[in-house]
PDB file of C-alpha atoms in Angstrom:
ATOM      1  CA  MET A   1      88.897 -61.513  96.595  1.00  0.00           C
ATOM      2  CA  LYS A   2      87.864 -62.469 100.131  1.00  0.00           C
ATOM      3  CA  PHE A   3      84.292 -62.809  98.925  1.00  0.00           C
ATOM      4  CA  LEU A   4      85.381 -65.309  96.262  1.00  0.00           C
ATOM      5  CA  ILE A   5      87.303 -67.389  98.806  1.00  0.00           C
ATOM      6  CA  VAL A   6      84.336 -67.435 101.187  1.00  0.00           C
ATOM      7  CA  CYS A   7      81.972 -68.472  98.380  1.00  0.00           C
ATOM      8  CA  THR A   8      84.335 -71.262  97.323  1.00  0.00           C
ATOM      9  CA  LEU A   9      84.612 -72.583 100.878  1.00  0.00           C
ATOM     10  CA  LEU A  10      80.840 -72.480 101.314  1.00  0.00           C
ATOM     11  CA  ALA A  11      80.352 -74.377  98.058  1.00  0.00           C
ATOM     12  CA  PHE A  12      82.720 -77.132  99.188  1.00  0.00           C
ATOM     13  CA  ALA A  13      81.025 -77.303 102.585  1.00  0.00           C
ATOM     14  CA  ALA A  14      77.562 -77.544 101.051  1.00  0.00           C
ATOM     15  CA  PHE A  15      78.307 -80.021  98.269  1.00  0.00           C
ATOM     16  CA  GLY A  16      81.435 -81.812  99.429  1.00  0.00           C
ATOM     17  CA  CYS A  17      81.447 -85.523 100.033  1.00  0.00           C
ATOM     18  CA  THR A  18      81.733 -86.633 103.639  1.00  0.00           C
ATOM     19  CA  GLU A  19      82.670 -89.969 105.145  1.00  0.00           C
ATOM     20  CA  ALA A  20      79.467 -89.904 107.176  1.00  0.00           C
ATOM     21  CA  GLU A  21      77.364 -90.484 104.059  1.00  0.00           C
ATOM     22  CA  GLU A  22      75.409 -93.714 104.196  1.00  0.00           C
ATOM     23  CA  CYS A  23      76.569 -96.483 101.887  1.00  0.00           C
ATOM     24  CA  GLN A  24      73.993 -97.454  99.265  1.00  0.00           C
ATOM     25  CA  SER A  25      74.138-100.824  97.539  1.00  0.00           C
ATOM     26  CA  VAL A  26      72.739-100.976  94.000  1.00  0.00           C
ATOM     27  CA  ARG A  27      72.801-104.735  93.418  1.00  0.00           C
ATOM     28  CA  PRO A  28      69.551-106.260  92.097  1.00  0.00           C
ATOM     29  CA  CYS A  29      67.574-108.281  94.660  1.00  0.00           C
ATOM     30  CA  THR A  30      64.021-109.586  94.781  1.00  0.00           C
ATOM     31  CA  MET A  31      61.436-107.942  97.004  1.00  0.00           C
ATOM     32  CA  GLN A  32      60.643-111.247  98.750  1.00  0.00           C
ATOM     33  CA  TYR A  33      60.564-110.571 102.500  1.00  0.00           C
ATOM     34  CA  GLN A  34      62.591-113.118 104.455  1.00  0.00           C
ATOM     35  CA  PRO A  35      64.274-110.934 107.082  1.00  0.00           C
ATOM     36  CA  VAL A  36      67.869-111.389 108.203  1.00  0.00           C
ATOM     37  CA  CYS A  37      69.345-109.660 111.261  1.00  0.00           C
ATOM     38  CA  GLY A  38      72.830-108.284 110.683  1.00  0.00           C
ATOM     39  CA  SER A  39      75.563-107.931 113.291  1.00  0.00           C
ATOM     40  CA  ASP A  40      75.106-104.155 112.880  1.00  0.00           C
ATOM     41  CA  GLY A  41      71.608-104.400 114.381  1.00  0.00           C
ATOM     42  CA  VAL A  42      69.874-103.746 111.049  1.00  0.00           C
ATOM     43  CA  THR A  43      67.107-106.007 109.739  1.00  0.00           C
ATOM     44  CA  TYR A  44      67.682-106.685 106.031  1.00  0.00           C
ATOM     45  CA  GLY A  45      64.731-107.636 103.833  1.00  0.00           C
ATOM     46  CA  ASN A  46      66.321-110.896 102.687  1.00  0.00           C
ATOM     47  CA  GLN A  47      69.667-112.664 102.328  1.00  0.00           C
ATOM     48  CA  CYS A  48      70.333-110.968  98.983  1.00  0.00           C
ATOM     49  CA  THR A  49      70.028-107.446 100.384  1.00  0.00           C
ATOM     50  CA  PHE A  50      72.194-108.477 103.339  1.00  0.00           C
ATOM     51  CA  ASP A  51      74.872-109.911 101.009  1.00  0.00           C
ATOM     52  CA  ALA A  52      74.763-106.817  98.785  1.00  0.00           C
ATOM     53  CA  HIS A  53      75.249-104.500 101.764  1.00  0.00           C
ATOM     54  CA  LYS A  54      78.092-106.670 103.028  1.00  0.00           C
ATOM     55  CA  LEU A  55      79.872-106.643  99.652  1.00  0.00           C
ATOM     56  CA  ASP A  56      79.412-102.933  98.975  1.00  0.00           C
ATOM     57  CA  CYS A  57      79.543-101.352 102.415  1.00  0.00           C
ATOM     58  CA  ASN A  58      80.702-103.516 105.317  1.00  0.00           C
ATOM     59  CA  PRO A  59      82.845-106.616 104.612  1.00  0.00           C
ATOM     60  CA  SER A  60      82.975-107.537 108.317  1.00  0.00           C
ATOM     61  CA  LEU A  61      79.160-107.806 108.562  1.00  0.00           C
ATOM     62  CA  THR A  62      77.796-111.167 109.727  1.00  0.00           C
ATOM     63  CA  VAL A  63      74.328-112.644 110.199  1.00  0.00           C
ATOM     64  CA  ALA A  64      73.360-112.329 113.858  1.00  0.00           C
ATOM     65  CA  ASN A  65      70.267-114.478 113.403  1.00  0.00           C
ATOM     66  CA  PRO A  66      67.610-115.293 110.812  1.00  0.00           C
ATOM     67  CA  GLY A  67      64.528-113.111 111.179  1.00  0.00           C
ATOM     68  CA  GLN A  68      64.112-109.584 112.483  1.00  0.00           C
ATOM     69  CA  CYS A  69      66.565-108.011 114.915  1.00  0.00           C
TER      70      CYS A  69
END
């Protein structure tokens, strides 16, 4: 019985979802490179990818400046 409990706990630890997982946006955007620097210090490939990340992952995100960070 103990073995079963240990196996169950290990399975949850190995495959469980954590809050630390990175958010992935799946909105369609072109591959045109016109970089935008986000307030999170990340350079986004273009305004569309920035907007998609903002909508799906971080609503408080703002544009720090056009171009690379």
